[in-house]
JSON list of C-alpha atoms and ligand atoms in Angstrom, two decimals:
[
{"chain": "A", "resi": 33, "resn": "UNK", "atom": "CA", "xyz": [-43.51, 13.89, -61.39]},
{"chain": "A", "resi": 34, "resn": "UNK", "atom": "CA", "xyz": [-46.23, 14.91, -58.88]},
{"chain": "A", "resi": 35, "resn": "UNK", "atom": "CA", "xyz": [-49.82, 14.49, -60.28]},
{"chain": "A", "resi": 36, "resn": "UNK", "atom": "CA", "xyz": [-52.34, 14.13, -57.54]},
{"chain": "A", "resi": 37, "resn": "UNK", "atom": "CA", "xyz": [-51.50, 15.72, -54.18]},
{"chain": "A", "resi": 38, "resn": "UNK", "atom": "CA", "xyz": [-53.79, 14.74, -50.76]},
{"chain": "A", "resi": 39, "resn": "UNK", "atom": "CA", "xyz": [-54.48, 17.21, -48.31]},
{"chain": "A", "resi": 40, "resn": "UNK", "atom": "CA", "xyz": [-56.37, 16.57, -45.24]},
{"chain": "A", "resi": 41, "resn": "UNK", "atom": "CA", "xyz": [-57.71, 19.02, -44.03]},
{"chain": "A", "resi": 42, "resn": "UNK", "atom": "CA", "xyz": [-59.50, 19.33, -40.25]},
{"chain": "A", "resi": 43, "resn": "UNK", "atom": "CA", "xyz": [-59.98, 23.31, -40.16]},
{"chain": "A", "resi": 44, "resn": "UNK", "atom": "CA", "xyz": [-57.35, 23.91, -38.08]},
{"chain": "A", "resi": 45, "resn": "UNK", "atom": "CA", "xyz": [-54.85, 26.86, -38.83]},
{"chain": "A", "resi": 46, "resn": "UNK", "atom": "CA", "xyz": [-51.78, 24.43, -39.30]},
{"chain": "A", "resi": 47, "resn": "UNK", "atom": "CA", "xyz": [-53.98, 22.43, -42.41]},
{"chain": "A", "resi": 48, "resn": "UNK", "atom": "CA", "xyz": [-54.74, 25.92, -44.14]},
{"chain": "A", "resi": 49, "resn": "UNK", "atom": "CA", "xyz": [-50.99, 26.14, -44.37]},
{"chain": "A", "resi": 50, "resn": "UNK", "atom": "CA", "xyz": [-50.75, 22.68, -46.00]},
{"chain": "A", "resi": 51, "resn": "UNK", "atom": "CA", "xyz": [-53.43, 23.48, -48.55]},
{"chain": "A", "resi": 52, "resn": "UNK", "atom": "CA", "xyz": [-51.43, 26.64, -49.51]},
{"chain": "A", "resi": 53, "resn": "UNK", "atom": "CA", "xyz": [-47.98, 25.34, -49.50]},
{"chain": "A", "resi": 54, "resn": "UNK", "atom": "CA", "xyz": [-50.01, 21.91, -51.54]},
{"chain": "A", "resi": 55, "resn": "UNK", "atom": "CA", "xyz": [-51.41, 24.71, -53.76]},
{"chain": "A", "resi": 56, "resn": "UNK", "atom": "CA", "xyz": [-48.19, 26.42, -54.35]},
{"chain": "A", "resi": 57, "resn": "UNK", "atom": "CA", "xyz": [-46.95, 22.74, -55.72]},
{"chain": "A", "resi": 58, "resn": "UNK", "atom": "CA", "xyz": [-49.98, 21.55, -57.83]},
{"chain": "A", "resi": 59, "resn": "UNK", "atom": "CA", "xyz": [-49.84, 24.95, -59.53]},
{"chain": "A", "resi": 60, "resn": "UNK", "atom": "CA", "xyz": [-45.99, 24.40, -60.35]},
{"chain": "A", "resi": 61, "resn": "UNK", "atom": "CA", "xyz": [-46.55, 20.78, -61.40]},
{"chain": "A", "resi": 62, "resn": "UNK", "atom": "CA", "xyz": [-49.77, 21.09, -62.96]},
{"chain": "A", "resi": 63, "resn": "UNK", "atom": "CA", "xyz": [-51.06, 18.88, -60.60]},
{"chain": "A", "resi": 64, "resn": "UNK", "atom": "CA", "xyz": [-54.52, 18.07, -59.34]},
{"chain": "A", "resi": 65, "resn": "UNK", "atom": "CA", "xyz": [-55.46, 18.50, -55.51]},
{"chain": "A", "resi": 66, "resn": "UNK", "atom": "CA", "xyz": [-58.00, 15.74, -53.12]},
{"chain": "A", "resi": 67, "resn": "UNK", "atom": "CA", "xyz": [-58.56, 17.82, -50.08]},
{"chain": "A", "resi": 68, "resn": "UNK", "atom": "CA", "xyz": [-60.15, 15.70, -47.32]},
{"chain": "A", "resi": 69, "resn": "UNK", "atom": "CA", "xyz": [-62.46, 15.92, -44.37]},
{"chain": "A", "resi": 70, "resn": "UNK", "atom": "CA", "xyz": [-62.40, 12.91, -41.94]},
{"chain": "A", "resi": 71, "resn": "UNK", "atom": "CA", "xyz": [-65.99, 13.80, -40.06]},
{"chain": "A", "resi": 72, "resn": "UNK", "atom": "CA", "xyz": [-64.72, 15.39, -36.43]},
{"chain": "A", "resi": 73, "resn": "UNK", "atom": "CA", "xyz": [-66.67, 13.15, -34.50]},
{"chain": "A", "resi": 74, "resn": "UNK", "atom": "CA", "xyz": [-66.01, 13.85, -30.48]},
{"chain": "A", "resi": 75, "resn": "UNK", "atom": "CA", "xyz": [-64.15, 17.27, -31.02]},
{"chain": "A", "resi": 76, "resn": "UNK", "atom": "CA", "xyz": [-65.51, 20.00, -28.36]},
{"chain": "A", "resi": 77, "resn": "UNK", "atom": "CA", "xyz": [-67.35, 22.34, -30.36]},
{"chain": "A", "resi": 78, "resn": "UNK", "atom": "CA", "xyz": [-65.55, 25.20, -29.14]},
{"chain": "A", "resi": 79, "resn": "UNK", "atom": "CA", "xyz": [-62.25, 23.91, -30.47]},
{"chain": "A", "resi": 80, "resn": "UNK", "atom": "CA", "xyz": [-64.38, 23.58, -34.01]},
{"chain": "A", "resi": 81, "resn": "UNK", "atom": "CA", "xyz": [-65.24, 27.23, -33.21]},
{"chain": "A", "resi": 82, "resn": "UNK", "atom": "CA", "xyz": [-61.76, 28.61, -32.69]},
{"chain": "A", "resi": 83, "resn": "UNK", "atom": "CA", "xyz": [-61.00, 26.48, -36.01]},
{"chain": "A", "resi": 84, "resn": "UNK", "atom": "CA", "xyz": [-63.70, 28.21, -38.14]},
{"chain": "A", "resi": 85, "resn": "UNK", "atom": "CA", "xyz": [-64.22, 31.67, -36.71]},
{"chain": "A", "resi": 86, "resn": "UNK", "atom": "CA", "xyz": [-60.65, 32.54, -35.73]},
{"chain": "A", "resi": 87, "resn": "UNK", "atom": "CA", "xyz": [-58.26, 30.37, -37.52]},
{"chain": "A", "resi": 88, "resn": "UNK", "atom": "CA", "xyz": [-59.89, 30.31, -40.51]},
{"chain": "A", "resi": 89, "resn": "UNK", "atom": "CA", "xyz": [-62.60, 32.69, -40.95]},
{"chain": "A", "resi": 90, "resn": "UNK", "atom": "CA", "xyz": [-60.56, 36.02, -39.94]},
{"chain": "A", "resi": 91, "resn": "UNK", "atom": "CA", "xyz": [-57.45, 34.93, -42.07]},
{"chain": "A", "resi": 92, "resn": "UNK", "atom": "CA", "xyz": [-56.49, 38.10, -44.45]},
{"chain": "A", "resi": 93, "resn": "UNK", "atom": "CA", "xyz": [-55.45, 36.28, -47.23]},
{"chain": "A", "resi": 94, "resn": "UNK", "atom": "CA", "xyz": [-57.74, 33.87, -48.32]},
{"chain": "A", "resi": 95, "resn": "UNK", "atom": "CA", "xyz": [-60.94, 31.94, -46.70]},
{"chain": "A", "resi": 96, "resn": "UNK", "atom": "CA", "xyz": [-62.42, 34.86, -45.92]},
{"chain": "A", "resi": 97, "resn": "UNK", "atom": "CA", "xyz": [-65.83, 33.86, -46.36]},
{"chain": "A", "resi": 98, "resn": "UNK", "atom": "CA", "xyz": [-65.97, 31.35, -43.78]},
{"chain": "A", "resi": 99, "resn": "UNK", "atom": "CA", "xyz": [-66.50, 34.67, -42.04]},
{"chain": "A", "resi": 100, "resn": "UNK", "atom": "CA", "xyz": [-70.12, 34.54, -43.72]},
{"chain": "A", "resi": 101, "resn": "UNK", "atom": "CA", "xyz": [-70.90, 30.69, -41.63]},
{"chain": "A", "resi": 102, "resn": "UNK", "atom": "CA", "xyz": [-74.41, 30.74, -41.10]},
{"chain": "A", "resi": 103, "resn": "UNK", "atom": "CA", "xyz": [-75.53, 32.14, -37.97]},
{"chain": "A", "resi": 104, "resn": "UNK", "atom": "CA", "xyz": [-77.45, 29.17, -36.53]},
{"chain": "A", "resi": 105, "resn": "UNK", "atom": "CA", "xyz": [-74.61, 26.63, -37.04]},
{"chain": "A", "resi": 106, "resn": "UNK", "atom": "CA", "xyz": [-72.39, 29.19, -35.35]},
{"chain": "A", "resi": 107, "resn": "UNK", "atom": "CA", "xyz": [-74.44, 29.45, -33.05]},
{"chain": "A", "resi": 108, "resn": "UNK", "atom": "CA", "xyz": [-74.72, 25.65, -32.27]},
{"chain": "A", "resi": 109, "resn": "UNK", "atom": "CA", "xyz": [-71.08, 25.14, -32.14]},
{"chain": "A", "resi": 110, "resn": "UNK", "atom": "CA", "xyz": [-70.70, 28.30, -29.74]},
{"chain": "A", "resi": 111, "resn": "UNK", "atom": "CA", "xyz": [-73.13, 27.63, -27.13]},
{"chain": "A", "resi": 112, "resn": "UNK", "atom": "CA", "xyz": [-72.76, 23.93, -27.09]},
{"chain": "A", "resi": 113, "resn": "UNK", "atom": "CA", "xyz": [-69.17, 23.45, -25.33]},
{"chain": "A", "resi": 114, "resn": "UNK", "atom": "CA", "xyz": [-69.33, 20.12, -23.89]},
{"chain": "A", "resi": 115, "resn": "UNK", "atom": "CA", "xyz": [-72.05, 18.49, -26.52]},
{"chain": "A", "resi": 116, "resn": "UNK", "atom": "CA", "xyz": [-70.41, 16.52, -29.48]},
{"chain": "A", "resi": 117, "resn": "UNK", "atom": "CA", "xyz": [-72.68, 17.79, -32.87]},
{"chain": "A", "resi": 118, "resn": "UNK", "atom": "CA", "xyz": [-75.06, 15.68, -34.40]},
{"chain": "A", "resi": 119, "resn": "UNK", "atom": "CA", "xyz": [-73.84, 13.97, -37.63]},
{"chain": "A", "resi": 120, "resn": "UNK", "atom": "CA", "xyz": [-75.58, 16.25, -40.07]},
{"chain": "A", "resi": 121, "resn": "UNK", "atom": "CA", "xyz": [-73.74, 19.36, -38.78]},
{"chain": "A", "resi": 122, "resn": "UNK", "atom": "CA", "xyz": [-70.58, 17.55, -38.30]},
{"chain": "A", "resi": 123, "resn": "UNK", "atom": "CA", "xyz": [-70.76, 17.05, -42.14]},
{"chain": "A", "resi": 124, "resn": "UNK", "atom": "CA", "xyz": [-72.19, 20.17, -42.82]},
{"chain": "A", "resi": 125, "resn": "UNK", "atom": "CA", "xyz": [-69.15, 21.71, -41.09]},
{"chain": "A", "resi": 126, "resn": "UNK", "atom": "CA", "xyz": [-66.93, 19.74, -43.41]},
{"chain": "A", "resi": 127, "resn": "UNK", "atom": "CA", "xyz": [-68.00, 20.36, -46.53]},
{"chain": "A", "resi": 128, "resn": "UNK", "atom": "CA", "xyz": [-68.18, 24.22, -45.42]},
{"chain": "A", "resi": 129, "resn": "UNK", "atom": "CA", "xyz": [-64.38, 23.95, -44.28]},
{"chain": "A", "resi": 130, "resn": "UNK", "atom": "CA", "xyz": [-63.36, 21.99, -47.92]},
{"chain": "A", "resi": 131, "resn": "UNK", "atom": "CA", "xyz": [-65.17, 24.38, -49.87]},
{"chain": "A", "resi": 132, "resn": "UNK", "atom": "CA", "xyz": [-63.73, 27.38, -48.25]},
{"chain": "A", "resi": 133, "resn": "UNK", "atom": "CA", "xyz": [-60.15, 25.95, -48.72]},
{"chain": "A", "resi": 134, "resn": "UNK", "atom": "CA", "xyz": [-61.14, 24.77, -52.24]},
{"chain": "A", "resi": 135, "resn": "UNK", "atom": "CA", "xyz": [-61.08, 28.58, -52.95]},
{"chain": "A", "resi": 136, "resn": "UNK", "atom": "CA", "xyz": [-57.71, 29.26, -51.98]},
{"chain": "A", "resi": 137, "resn": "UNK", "atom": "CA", "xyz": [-56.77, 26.09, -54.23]},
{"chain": "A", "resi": 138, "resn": "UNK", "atom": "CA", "xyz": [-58.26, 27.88, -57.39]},
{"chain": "A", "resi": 139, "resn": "UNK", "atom": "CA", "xyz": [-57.27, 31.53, -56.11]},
{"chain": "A", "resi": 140, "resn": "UNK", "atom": "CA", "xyz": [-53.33, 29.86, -56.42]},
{"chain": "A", "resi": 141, "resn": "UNK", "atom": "CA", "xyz": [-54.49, 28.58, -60.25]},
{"chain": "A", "resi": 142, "resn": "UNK", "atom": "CA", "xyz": [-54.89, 25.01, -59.12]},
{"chain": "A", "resi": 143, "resn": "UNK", "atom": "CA", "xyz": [-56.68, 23.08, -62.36]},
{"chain": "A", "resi": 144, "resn": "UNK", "atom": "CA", "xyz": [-58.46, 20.60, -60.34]},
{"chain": "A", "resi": 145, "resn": "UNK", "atom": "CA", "xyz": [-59.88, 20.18, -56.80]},
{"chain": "A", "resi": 146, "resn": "UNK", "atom": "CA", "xyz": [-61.77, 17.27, -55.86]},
{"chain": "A", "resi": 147, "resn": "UNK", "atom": "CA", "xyz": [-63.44, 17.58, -52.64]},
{"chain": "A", "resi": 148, "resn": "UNK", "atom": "CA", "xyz": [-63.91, 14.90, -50.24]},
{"chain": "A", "resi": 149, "resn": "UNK", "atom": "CA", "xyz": [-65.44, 14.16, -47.24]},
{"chain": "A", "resi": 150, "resn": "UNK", "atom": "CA", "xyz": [-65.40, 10.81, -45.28]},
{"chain": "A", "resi": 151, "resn": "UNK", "atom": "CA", "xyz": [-65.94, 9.00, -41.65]},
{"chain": "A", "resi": 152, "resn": "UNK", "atom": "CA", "xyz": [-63.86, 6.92, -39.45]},
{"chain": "A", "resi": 153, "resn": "UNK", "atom": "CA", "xyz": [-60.37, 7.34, -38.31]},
{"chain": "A", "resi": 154, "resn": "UNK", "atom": "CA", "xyz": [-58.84, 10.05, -39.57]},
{"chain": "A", "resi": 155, "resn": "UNK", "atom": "CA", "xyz": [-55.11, 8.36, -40.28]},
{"chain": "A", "resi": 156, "resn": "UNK", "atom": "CA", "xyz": [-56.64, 5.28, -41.70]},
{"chain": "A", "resi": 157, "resn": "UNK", "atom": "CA", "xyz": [-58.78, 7.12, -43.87]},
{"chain": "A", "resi": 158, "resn": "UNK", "atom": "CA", "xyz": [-56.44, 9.38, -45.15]},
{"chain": "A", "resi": 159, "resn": "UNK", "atom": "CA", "xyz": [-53.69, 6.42, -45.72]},
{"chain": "A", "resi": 160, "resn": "UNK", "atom": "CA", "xyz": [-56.59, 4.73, -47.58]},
{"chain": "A", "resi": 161, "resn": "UNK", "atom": "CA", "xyz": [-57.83, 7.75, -50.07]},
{"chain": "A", "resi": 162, "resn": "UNK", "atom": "CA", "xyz": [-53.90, 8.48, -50.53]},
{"chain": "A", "resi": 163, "resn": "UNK", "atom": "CA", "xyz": [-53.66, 3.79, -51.78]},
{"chain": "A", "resi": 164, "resn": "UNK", "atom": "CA", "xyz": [-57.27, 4.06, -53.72]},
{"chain": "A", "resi": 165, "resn": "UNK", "atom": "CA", "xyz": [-56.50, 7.40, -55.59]},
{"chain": "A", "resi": 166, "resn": "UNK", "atom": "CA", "xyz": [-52.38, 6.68, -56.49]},
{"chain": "A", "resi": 167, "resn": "UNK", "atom": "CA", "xyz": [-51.44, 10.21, -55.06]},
{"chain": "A", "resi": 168, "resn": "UNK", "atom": "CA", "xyz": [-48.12, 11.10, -55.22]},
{"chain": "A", "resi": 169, "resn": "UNK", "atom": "CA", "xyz": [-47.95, 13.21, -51.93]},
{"chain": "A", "resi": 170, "resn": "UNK", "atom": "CA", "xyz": [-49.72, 13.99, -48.71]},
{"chain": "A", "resi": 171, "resn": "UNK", "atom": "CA", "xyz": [-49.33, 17.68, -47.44]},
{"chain": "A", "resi": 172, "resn": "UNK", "atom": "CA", "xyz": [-50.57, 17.74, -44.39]},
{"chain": "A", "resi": 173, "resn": "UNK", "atom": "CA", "xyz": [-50.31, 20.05, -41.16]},
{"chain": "A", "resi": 174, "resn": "UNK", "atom": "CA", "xyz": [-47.97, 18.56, -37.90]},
{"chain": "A", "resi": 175, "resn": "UNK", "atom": "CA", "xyz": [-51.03, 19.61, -35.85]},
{"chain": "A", "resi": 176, "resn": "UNK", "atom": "CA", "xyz": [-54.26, 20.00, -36.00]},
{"chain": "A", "resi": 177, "resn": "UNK", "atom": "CA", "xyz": [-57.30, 21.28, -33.47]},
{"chain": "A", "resi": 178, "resn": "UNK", "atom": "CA", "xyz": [-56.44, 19.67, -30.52]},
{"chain": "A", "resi": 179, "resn": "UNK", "atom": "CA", "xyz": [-54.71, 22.39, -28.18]},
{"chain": "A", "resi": 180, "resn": "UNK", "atom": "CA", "xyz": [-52.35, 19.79, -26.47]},
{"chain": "A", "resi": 181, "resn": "UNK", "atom": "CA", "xyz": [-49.33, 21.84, -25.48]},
{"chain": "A", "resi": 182, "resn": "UNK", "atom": "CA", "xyz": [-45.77, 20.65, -25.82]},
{"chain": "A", "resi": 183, "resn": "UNK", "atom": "CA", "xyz": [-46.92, 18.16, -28.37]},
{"chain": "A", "resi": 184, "resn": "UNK", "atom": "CA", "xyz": [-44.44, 18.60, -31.51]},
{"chain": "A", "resi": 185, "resn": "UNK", "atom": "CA", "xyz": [-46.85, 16.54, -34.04]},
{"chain": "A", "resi": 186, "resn": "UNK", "atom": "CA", "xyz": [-50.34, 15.86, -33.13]},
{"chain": "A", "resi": 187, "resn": "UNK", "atom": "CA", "xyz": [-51.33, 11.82, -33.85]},
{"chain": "A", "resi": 188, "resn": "UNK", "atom": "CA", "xyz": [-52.81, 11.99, -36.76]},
{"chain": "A", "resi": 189, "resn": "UNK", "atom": "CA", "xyz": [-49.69, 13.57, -38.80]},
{"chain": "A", "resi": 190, "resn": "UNK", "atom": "CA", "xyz": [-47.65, 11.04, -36.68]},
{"chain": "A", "resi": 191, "resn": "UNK", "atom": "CA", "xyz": [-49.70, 7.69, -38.33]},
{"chain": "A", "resi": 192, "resn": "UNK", "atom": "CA", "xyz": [-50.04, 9.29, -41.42]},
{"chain": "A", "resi": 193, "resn": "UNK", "atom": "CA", "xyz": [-46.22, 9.89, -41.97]},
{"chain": "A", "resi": 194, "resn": "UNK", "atom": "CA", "xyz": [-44.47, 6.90, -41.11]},
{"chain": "A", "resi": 195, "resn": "UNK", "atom": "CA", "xyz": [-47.76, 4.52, -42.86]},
{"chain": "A", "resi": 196, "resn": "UNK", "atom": "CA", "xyz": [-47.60, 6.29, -45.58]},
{"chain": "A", "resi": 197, "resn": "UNK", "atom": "CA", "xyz": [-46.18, 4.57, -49.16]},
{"chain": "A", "resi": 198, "resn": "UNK", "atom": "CA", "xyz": [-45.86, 8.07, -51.16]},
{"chain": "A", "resi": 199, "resn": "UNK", "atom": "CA", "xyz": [-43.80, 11.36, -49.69]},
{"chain": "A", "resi": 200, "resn": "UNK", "atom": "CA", "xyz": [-45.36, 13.27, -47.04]},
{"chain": "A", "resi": 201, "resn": "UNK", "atom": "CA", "xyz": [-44.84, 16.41, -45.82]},
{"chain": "A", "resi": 202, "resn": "UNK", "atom": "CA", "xyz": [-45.59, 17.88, -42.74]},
{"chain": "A", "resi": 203, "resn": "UNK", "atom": "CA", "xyz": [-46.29, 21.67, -42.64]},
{"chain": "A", "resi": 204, "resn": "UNK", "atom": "CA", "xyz": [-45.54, 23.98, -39.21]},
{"chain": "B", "resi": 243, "resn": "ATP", "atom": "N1", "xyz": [-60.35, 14.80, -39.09]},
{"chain": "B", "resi": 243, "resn": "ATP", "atom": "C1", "xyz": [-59.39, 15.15, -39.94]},
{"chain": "B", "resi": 243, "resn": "ATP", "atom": "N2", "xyz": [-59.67, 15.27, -41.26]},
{"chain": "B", "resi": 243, "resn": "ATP", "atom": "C2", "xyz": [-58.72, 15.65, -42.12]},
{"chain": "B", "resi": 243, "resn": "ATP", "atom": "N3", "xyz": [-57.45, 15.94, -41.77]},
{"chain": "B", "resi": 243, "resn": "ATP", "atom": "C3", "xyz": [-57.12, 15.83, -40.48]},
{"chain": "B", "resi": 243, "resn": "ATP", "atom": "C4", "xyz": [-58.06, 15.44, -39.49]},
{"chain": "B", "resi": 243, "resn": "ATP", "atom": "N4", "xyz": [-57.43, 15.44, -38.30]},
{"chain": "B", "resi": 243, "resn": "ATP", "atom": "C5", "xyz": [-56.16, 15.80, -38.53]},
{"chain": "B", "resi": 243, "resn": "ATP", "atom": "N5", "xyz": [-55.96, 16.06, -39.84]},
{"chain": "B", "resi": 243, "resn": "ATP", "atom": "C6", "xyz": [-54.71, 16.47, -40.50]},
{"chain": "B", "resi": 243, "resn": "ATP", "atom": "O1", "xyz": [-53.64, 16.14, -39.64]},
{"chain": "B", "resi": 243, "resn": "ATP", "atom": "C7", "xyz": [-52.92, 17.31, -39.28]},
{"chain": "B", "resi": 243, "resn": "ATP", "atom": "C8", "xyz": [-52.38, 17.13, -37.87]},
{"chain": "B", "resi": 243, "resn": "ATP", "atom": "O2", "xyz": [-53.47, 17.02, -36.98]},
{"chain": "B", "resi": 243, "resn": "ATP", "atom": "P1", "xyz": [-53.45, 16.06, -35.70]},
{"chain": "B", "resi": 243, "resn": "ATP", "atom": "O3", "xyz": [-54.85, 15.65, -35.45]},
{"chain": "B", "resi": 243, "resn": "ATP", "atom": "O4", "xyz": [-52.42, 14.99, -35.92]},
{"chain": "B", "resi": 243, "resn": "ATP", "atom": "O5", "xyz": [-52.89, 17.03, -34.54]},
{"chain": "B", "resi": 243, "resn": "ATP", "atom": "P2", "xyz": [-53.62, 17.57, -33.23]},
{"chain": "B", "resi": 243, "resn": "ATP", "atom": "O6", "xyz": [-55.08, 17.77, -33.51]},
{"chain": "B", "resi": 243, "resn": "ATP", "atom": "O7", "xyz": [-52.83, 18.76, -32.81]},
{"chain": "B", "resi": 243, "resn": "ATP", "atom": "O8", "xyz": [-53.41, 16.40, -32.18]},
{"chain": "B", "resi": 243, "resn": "ATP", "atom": "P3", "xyz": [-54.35, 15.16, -31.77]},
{"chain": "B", "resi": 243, "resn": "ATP", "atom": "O9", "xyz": [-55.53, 15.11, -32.71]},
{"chain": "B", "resi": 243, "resn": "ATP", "atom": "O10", "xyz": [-53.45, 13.97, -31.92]},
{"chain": "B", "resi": 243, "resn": "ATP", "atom": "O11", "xyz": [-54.76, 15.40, -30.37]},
{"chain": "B", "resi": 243, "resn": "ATP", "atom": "C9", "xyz": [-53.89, 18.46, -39.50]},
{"chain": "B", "resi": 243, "resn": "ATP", "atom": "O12", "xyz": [-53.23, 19.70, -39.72]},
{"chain": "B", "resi": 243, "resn": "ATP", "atom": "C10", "xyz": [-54.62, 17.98, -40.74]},
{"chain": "B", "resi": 243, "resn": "ATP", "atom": "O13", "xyz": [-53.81, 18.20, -41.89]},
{"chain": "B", "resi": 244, "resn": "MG", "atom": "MG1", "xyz": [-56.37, 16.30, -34.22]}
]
């Protein structure tokens, strides 16, 4: 039986799909969904950018109302491209991302979302939310927001996978 299903999620096109296909499960089980946000600390802002505004935010189906970020953070991530954001924003960014996805979690019929978001490193993190809460699966995209070409499954899908103790599925 699957009853708790952890998606991290770092904005990125690839961990939309995991939080639908995750969705698409929970709703069949009638299982709950942890969606987590490791804080994005040194990402470029303009990969954070192309994350929000285009990946995200101009999806048809779904998030659209990441469409509606506030200017001045948008601004702040735009015009900043070699600056690293300031702790506040990165976590403001976060919860914005998780509660735009949360949507697309309840528009699927998804009976419980918890929302999460958390510093340090992102594969250790997410290994340790998956121990501490018992899930029963990790959905989670094979890349994320680095643009790395030729890579088949960015690093943090590659820890996560063979670490992890429960089944975990990598989305493309
Ligand atoms: N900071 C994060 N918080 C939550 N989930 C994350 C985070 N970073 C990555 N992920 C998850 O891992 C998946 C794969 O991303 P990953 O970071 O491994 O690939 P990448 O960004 O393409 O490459 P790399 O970061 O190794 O340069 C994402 O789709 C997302 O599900
Ligand atoms: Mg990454």
């Amino acid at each position: 039986m699957i009853k708790k299903i952890l998606v991290p999620v770092d904005g990125s096109a690839h961990s939309v799909k995991a939080v639908e296909l995750a969705s698409d499960l929970a709703s069949k089980y009638d299982a709950e969904i942890i969606l987590l946000h490791v804080l994005l600390r040194g990402h470029m802002p303009d990969g954070l950018k192309r994350a929000l505004e285009v990946e995200v935010g101009q999806r048809k189906d779904g998030a659209k109302n990441l469409v509606n970020m506030p200017q001045e953070i948008m601004a702040r991530v735009g015009s900043k491209k070699d600056a690293q954001l300031s702790i506040d924003e990165l976590n403001f960014l976060g919860k914005y991302v998780l509660g735009s996805v949360a949507r697309i979690c309840q528009d699927k019929g998804v009976r419980k979302v918890e929302e999460r978001v958390e510093e340090g490193n992102p594969a250790n993190v997410v290994i340790k939310v998956a121990e501490d809460a018992g899930v029963d699966m990790i959905v989670m995209g094979n890349r994320g927001l680095s643009d790395l070409q030729g890579l088949l499954v960015g690093s943090v899908s590659n820890k996560v996978s063979h670490l992890a103790k429960c089944t975990c599925v990598t989305v493309r």
